[in-house]
């Protein structure tokens, strides 16, 4: 018996899945972005109808568009999940992957009320729903068709089918019962994919609900949707390559083009700034971070090696800035009741308590419960080394469920060296910069204290340092397999495989 499949596209004309301004009605490579996404979606023949879901207000604005015959506009009053703000915070440091967010959040949790998908499923009496990402101009029709086929063949065993692939290439397929459960409970796919106590050895990508998009696509780290200014420019570069070739890029071709042109993905600004507070003033700090506005999705982490709360003006470093995400790591120094209240009221996305900060957990968690989903997420860190690995089970049992995330980080020396056997160019060189307490800026936080670095934050613009000769030379050396013996100490570094 043939199954009825529909595809759904959630259209929000105010904000996209990252919480940034929606650009669905902007011109992208000569097409309105929404119409290009629809065109790419309809190239897939695995579904009967593409349902455009939107609020009544947005649906009214969309009525002026001539939609293709396989499309239907469906206004809905469906309410979003109450934890939307929490989910967006949890994803800010994992945008490039389908998973990796705090508390097991995934790219599949980023947009669209599950209740709206369930409404569409009921209205069209569908046996399966393919949910497609909205700001995705490079949807792969062949891979989406294969994902739907896998879902239909295994729907009696697995009600949710996903792909391990960069966000923006494929959708996710749902059984009606799965959608009903999410809609009734205010849940998202994360709730099905998270690893629960006692199931730590189970990996959802090893189950039959996982669609394999191919090795190169599966192992790539390129987000191919256009929510931020940085991602928009990347998308335009890929669209220019399509124009040069005279045909659309499929997923594999897009990944191979970015592999061959690393500068496209690296962009003009770092994805992350790591920093320890010191002599630079909050005014100098915010002025330097102003350069991140052109990216729109860069994050900042304060407290890499030092204690940020020891700075007399620490609160001013946490005021609103152009950074997309703000993460504070602290050992809890000085976190009395008043300081905890002040911290949780600041626009911080994640607060991580390093070893020694456990005393503040209960106080911060109590404030978080009172504020609700708008409060910072709480993470607790355990340093796993050869001398501490025996303490991990008791630590985990004590804190499981009391904070949003338990993070186990490698110590020195690590209990287990998980670096790949063959060295590769350091991923940090194309992702981040580190600002030291003296105001010098370095390619990473591993560089020896006192090294001259790339420049100074009170003198050199962040985009100039990112595009500078020194960092460019270091990237070239790594690409050629030459690990510099000095400044920075790349030759002896064991952190090259990790961000």
PDB file of C-alpha atoms in Angstrom, residues 263-418:
ATOM      1  CA  UNK A 263      38.871  30.357   2.938  1.00  0.00           C
ATOM      2  CA  UNK A 264      35.168  30.366   2.028  1.00  0.00           C
ATOM      3  CA  UNK A 265      34.208  28.541   5.195  1.00  0.00           C
ATOM      4  CA  UNK A 266      36.759  30.338   7.353  1.00  0.00           C
ATOM      5  CA  UNK A 267      35.258  33.678   6.368  1.00  0.00           C
ATOM      6  CA  UNK A 268      36.384  37.119   7.451  1.00  0.00           C
ATOM      7  CA  UNK A 269      35.783  36.757  11.206  1.00  0.00           C
ATOM      8  CA  UNK A 270      36.356  34.050  13.838  1.00  0.00           C
ATOM      9  CA  UNK A 271      33.440  31.931  14.973  1.00  0.00           C
ATOM     10  CA  UNK A 272      34.545  32.141  18.581  1.00  0.00           C
ATOM     11  CA  UNK A 273      36.532  34.420  20.871  1.00  0.00           C
ATOM     12  CA  UNK A 274      38.118  32.942  23.991  1.00  0.00           C
ATOM     13  CA  UNK A 275      39.331  35.396  26.617  1.00  0.00           C
ATOM     14  CA  UNK A 276      40.707  35.886  30.099  1.00  0.00           C
ATOM     15  CA  UNK A 277      40.080  39.231  31.760  1.00  0.00           C
ATOM     16  CA  UNK A 278      42.960  41.455  32.813  1.00  0.00           C
ATOM     17  CA  UNK A 279      44.255  44.906  31.948  1.00  0.00           C
ATOM     18  CA  UNK A 280      41.922  45.820  29.029  1.00  0.00           C
ATOM     19  CA  UNK A 281      38.925  47.846  30.191  1.00  0.00           C
ATOM     20  CA  UNK A 282      35.312  46.821  29.513  1.00  0.00           C
ATOM     21  CA  UNK A 283      35.114  49.769  27.099  1.00  0.00           C
ATOM     22  CA  UNK A 284      38.114  48.537  25.097  1.00  0.00           C
ATOM     23  CA  UNK A 285      36.738  45.009  25.168  1.00  0.00           C
ATOM     24  CA  UNK A 286      33.312  45.970  23.835  1.00  0.00           C
ATOM     25  CA  UNK A 287      34.896  48.185  21.193  1.00  0.00           C
ATOM     26  CA  UNK A 288      37.006  45.297  19.942  1.00  0.00           C
ATOM     27  CA  UNK A 289      34.039  42.925  19.914  1.00  0.00           C
ATOM     28  CA  UNK A 290      32.157  45.423  17.749  1.00  0.00           C
ATOM     29  CA  UNK A 291      33.874  43.857  14.765  1.00  0.00           C
ATOM     30  CA  UNK A 292      31.895  40.640  15.317  1.00  0.00           C
ATOM     31  CA  UNK A 293      28.629  42.313  14.285  1.00  0.00           C
ATOM     32  CA  UNK A 294      29.374  41.588  10.625  1.00  0.00           C
ATOM     33  CA  UNK A 295      29.315  37.824  11.364  1.00  0.00           C
ATOM     34  CA  UNK A 296      26.140  37.714  13.398  1.00  0.00           C
ATOM     35  CA  UNK A 297      26.825  34.272  14.901  1.00  0.00           C
ATOM     36  CA  UNK A 298      30.202  34.571  16.687  1.00  0.00           C
ATOM     37  CA  UNK A 299      30.365  33.490  20.315  1.00  0.00           C
ATOM     38  CA  UNK A 300      32.489  34.603  23.277  1.00  0.00           C
ATOM     39  CA  UNK A 301      33.787  32.533  26.199  1.00  0.00           C
ATOM     40  CA  UNK A 302      35.224  34.318  29.242  1.00  0.00           C
ATOM     41  CA  UNK A 303      37.329  32.418  31.771  1.00  0.00           C
ATOM     42  CA  UNK A 304      39.559  30.037  29.826  1.00  0.00           C
ATOM     43  CA  UNK A 305      42.445  29.851  32.269  1.00  0.00           C
ATOM     44  CA  UNK A 306      41.809  32.622  34.800  1.00  0.00           C
ATOM     45  CA  UNK A 307      38.917  33.596  37.063  1.00  0.00           C
ATOM     46  CA  UNK A 308      36.740  36.261  35.411  1.00  0.00           C
ATOM     47  CA  UNK A 309      34.855  37.086  38.599  1.00  0.00           C
ATOM     48  CA  UNK A 310      38.125  38.248  40.171  1.00  0.00           C
ATOM     49  CA  UNK A 311      38.048  41.309  37.907  1.00  0.00           C
ATOM     50  CA  UNK A 312      36.562  44.286  39.789  1.00  0.00           C
ATOM     51  CA  UNK A 313      34.392  45.225  36.795  1.00  0.00           C
ATOM     52  CA  UNK A 314      33.374  41.717  35.704  1.00  0.00           C
ATOM     53  CA  UNK A 315      29.688  42.599  35.332  1.00  0.00           C
ATOM     54  CA  UNK A 316      30.497  45.211  32.682  1.00  0.00           C
ATOM     55  CA  UNK A 317      32.187  42.599  30.508  1.00  0.00           C
ATOM     56  CA  UNK A 318      28.888  40.696  30.439  1.00  0.00           C
ATOM     57  CA  UNK A 319      26.714  43.545  29.179  1.00  0.00           C
ATOM     58  CA  UNK A 320      25.076  43.212  25.734  1.00  0.00           C
ATOM     59  CA  UNK A 321      27.568  43.059  22.848  1.00  0.00           C
ATOM     60  CA  UNK A 322      27.585  42.077  19.156  1.00  0.00           C
ATOM     61  CA  UNK A 323      28.460  38.521  20.165  1.00  0.00           C
ATOM     62  CA  UNK A 324      25.750  35.988  19.318  1.00  0.00           C
ATOM     63  CA  UNK A 325      26.498  33.838  22.362  1.00  0.00           C
ATOM     64  CA  UNK A 326      28.155  34.572  25.717  1.00  0.00           C
ATOM     65  CA  UNK A 327      29.625  31.841  27.927  1.00  0.00           C
ATOM     66  CA  UNK A 328      31.122  32.421  31.384  1.00  0.00           C
ATOM     67  CA  UNK A 329      33.427  29.835  32.973  1.00  0.00           C
ATOM     68  CA  UNK A 330      34.109  30.353  36.670  1.00  0.00           C
ATOM     69  CA  UNK A 331      35.311  28.492  39.730  1.00  0.00           C
ATOM     70  CA  UNK A 332      32.712  30.434  41.705  1.00  0.00           C
ATOM     71  CA  UNK A 333      35.061  32.897  43.404  1.00  0.00           C
ATOM     72  CA  UNK A 334      32.970  35.528  45.181  1.00  0.00           C
ATOM     73  CA  UNK A 335      29.629  34.059  44.126  1.00  0.00           C
ATOM     74  CA  UNK A 336      27.646  35.038  47.213  1.00  0.00           C
ATOM     75  CA  UNK A 337      23.873  35.449  47.053  1.00  0.00           C
ATOM     76  CA  UNK A 338      23.988  38.989  45.646  1.00  0.00           C
ATOM     77  CA  UNK A 339      26.601  38.076  43.017  1.00  0.00           C
ATOM     78  CA  UNK A 340      24.552  35.036  41.940  1.00  0.00           C
ATOM     79  CA  UNK A 341      21.454  37.191  41.497  1.00  0.00           C
ATOM     80  CA  UNK A 342      23.450  39.726  39.460  1.00  0.00           C
ATOM     81  CA  UNK A 343      25.045  37.055  37.291  1.00  0.00           C
ATOM     82  CA  UNK A 344      21.781  35.292  36.451  1.00  0.00           C
ATOM     83  CA  UNK A 345      20.169  38.615  35.483  1.00  0.00           C
ATOM     84  CA  UNK A 346      22.900  39.446  32.941  1.00  0.00           C
ATOM     85  CA  UNK A 347      22.596  38.514  29.211  1.00  0.00           C
ATOM     86  CA  UNK A 348      24.755  35.396  29.579  1.00  0.00           C
ATOM     87  CA  UNK A 349      23.734  32.260  27.692  1.00  0.00           C
ATOM     88  CA  UNK A 350      25.734  29.633  29.588  1.00  0.00           C
ATOM     89  CA  UNK A 351      27.443  29.634  32.984  1.00  0.00           C
ATOM     90  CA  UNK A 352      29.931  26.812  33.497  1.00  0.00           C
ATOM     91  CA  UNK A 353      31.164  26.093  36.997  1.00  0.00           C
ATOM     92  CA  UNK A 354      34.687  24.722  36.908  1.00  0.00           C
ATOM     93  CA  UNK A 355      36.005  22.410  39.627  1.00  0.00           C
ATOM     94  CA  UNK A 356      35.761  24.283  42.904  1.00  0.00           C
ATOM     95  CA  UNK A 357      32.518  26.010  41.979  1.00  0.00           C
ATOM     96  CA  UNK A 358      30.152  23.303  43.174  1.00  0.00           C
ATOM     97  CA  UNK A 359      29.130  25.304  46.260  1.00  0.00           C
ATOM     98  CA  UNK A 360      27.359  27.844  44.051  1.00  0.00           C
ATOM     99  CA  UNK A 361      25.359  25.260  42.089  1.00  0.00           C
ATOM    100  CA  UNK A 362      22.326  25.046  44.362  1.00  0.00           C
ATOM    101  CA  UNK A 363      22.068  28.826  44.669  1.00  0.00           C
ATOM    102  CA  UNK A 364      22.340  29.419  40.924  1.00  0.00           C
ATOM    103  CA  UNK A 365      19.951  26.567  40.111  1.00  0.00           C
ATOM    104  CA  UNK A 366      17.357  28.000  42.488  1.00  0.00           C
ATOM    105  CA  UNK A 367      17.551  31.396  40.770  1.00  0.00           C
ATOM    106  CA  UNK A 368      17.372  29.705  37.359  1.00  0.00           C
ATOM    107  CA  UNK A 369      14.165  27.871  38.313  1.00  0.00           C
ATOM    108  CA  UNK A 370      12.612  31.145  39.436  1.00  0.00           C
ATOM    109  CA  UNK A 371      13.532  33.023  36.246  1.00  0.00           C
ATOM    110  CA  UNK A 372      12.615  30.195  33.880  1.00  0.00           C
ATOM    111  CA  UNK A 373      13.832  29.567  30.341  1.00  0.00           C
ATOM    112  CA  UNK A 374      15.189  33.115  29.981  1.00  0.00           C
ATOM    113  CA  UNK A 375      17.897  32.400  32.567  1.00  0.00           C
ATOM    114  CA  UNK A 376      21.417  31.275  31.630  1.00  0.00           C
ATOM    115  CA  UNK A 377      21.970  27.543  31.202  1.00  0.00           C
ATOM    116  CA  UNK A 378      24.059  25.930  33.934  1.00  0.00           C
ATOM    117  CA  UNK A 379      26.911  23.517  33.248  1.00  0.00           C
ATOM    118  CA  UNK A 380      29.209  21.765  35.697  1.00  0.00           C
ATOM    119  CA  UNK A 381      32.717  20.680  34.697  1.00  0.00           C
ATOM    120  CA  UNK A 382      34.766  17.656  35.719  1.00  0.00           C
ATOM    121  CA  UNK A 383      38.435  17.392  34.733  1.00  0.00           C
ATOM    122  CA  UNK A 384      39.145  13.774  33.831  1.00  0.00           C
ATOM    123  CA  UNK A 385      42.734  12.747  34.376  1.00  0.00           C
ATOM    124  CA  UNK A 386      44.535   9.615  35.436  1.00  0.00           C
ATOM    125  CA  UNK A 387      44.286  10.684  39.081  1.00  0.00           C
ATOM    126  CA  UNK A 388      40.595  11.661  38.985  1.00  0.00           C
ATOM    127  CA  UNK A 389      38.933   9.045  36.771  1.00  0.00           C
ATOM    128  CA  UNK A 390      37.890   6.972  39.812  1.00  0.00           C
ATOM    129  CA  UNK A 391      35.908   9.939  41.170  1.00  0.00           C
ATOM    130  CA  UNK A 392      33.794  10.390  38.049  1.00  0.00           C
ATOM    131  CA  UNK A 393      30.915   7.919  38.796  1.00  0.00           C
ATOM    132  CA  UNK A 394      30.191   9.447  42.212  1.00  0.00           C
ATOM    133  CA  UNK A 395      30.438  12.995  40.824  1.00  0.00           C
ATOM    134  CA  UNK A 396      28.061  12.157  37.980  1.00  0.00           C
ATOM    135  CA  UNK A 397      25.544  10.522  40.314  1.00  0.00           C
ATOM    136  CA  UNK A 398      25.617  13.537  42.630  1.00  0.00           C
ATOM    137  CA  UNK A 399      24.978  16.222  39.997  1.00  0.00           C
ATOM    138  CA  UNK A 400      22.926  14.442  37.321  1.00  0.00           C
ATOM    139  CA  UNK A 401      19.642  16.339  36.847  1.00  0.00           C
ATOM    140  CA  UNK A 402      20.641  19.322  38.990  1.00  0.00           C
ATOM    141  CA  UNK A 403      22.105  21.367  36.114  1.00  0.00           C
ATOM    142  CA  UNK A 404      21.483  21.557  32.366  1.00  0.00           C
ATOM    143  CA  UNK A 405      24.734  19.848  31.419  1.00  0.00           C
ATOM    144  CA  UNK A 406      27.579  17.859  32.931  1.00  0.00           C
ATOM    145  CA  UNK A 407      30.804  18.386  30.986  1.00  0.00           C
ATOM    146  CA  UNK A 408      33.741  16.001  31.303  1.00  0.00           C
ATOM    147  CA  UNK A 409      36.919  17.626  29.966  1.00  0.00           C
ATOM    148  CA  UNK A 410      40.367  16.032  29.535  1.00  0.00           C
ATOM    149  CA  UNK A 411      43.014  16.737  32.116  1.00  0.00           C
ATOM    150  CA  UNK A 412      46.803  16.862  31.751  1.00  0.00           C
ATOM    151  CA  UNK A 413      47.843  14.194  31.171  1.00  0.00           C
ATOM    152  CA  UNK A 414      44.478  12.889  29.893  1.00  0.00           C
ATOM    153  CA  UNK A 415      43.089   9.619  31.200  1.00  0.00           C
ATOM    154  CA  UNK A 416      42.695   8.523  27.592  1.00  0.00           C
ATOM    155  CA  UNK A 417      44.216  10.128  24.496  1.00  0.00           C
ATOM    156  CA  UNK A 418      41.435  10.271  21.897  1.00  0.00           C
TER     157      UNK A 418
END
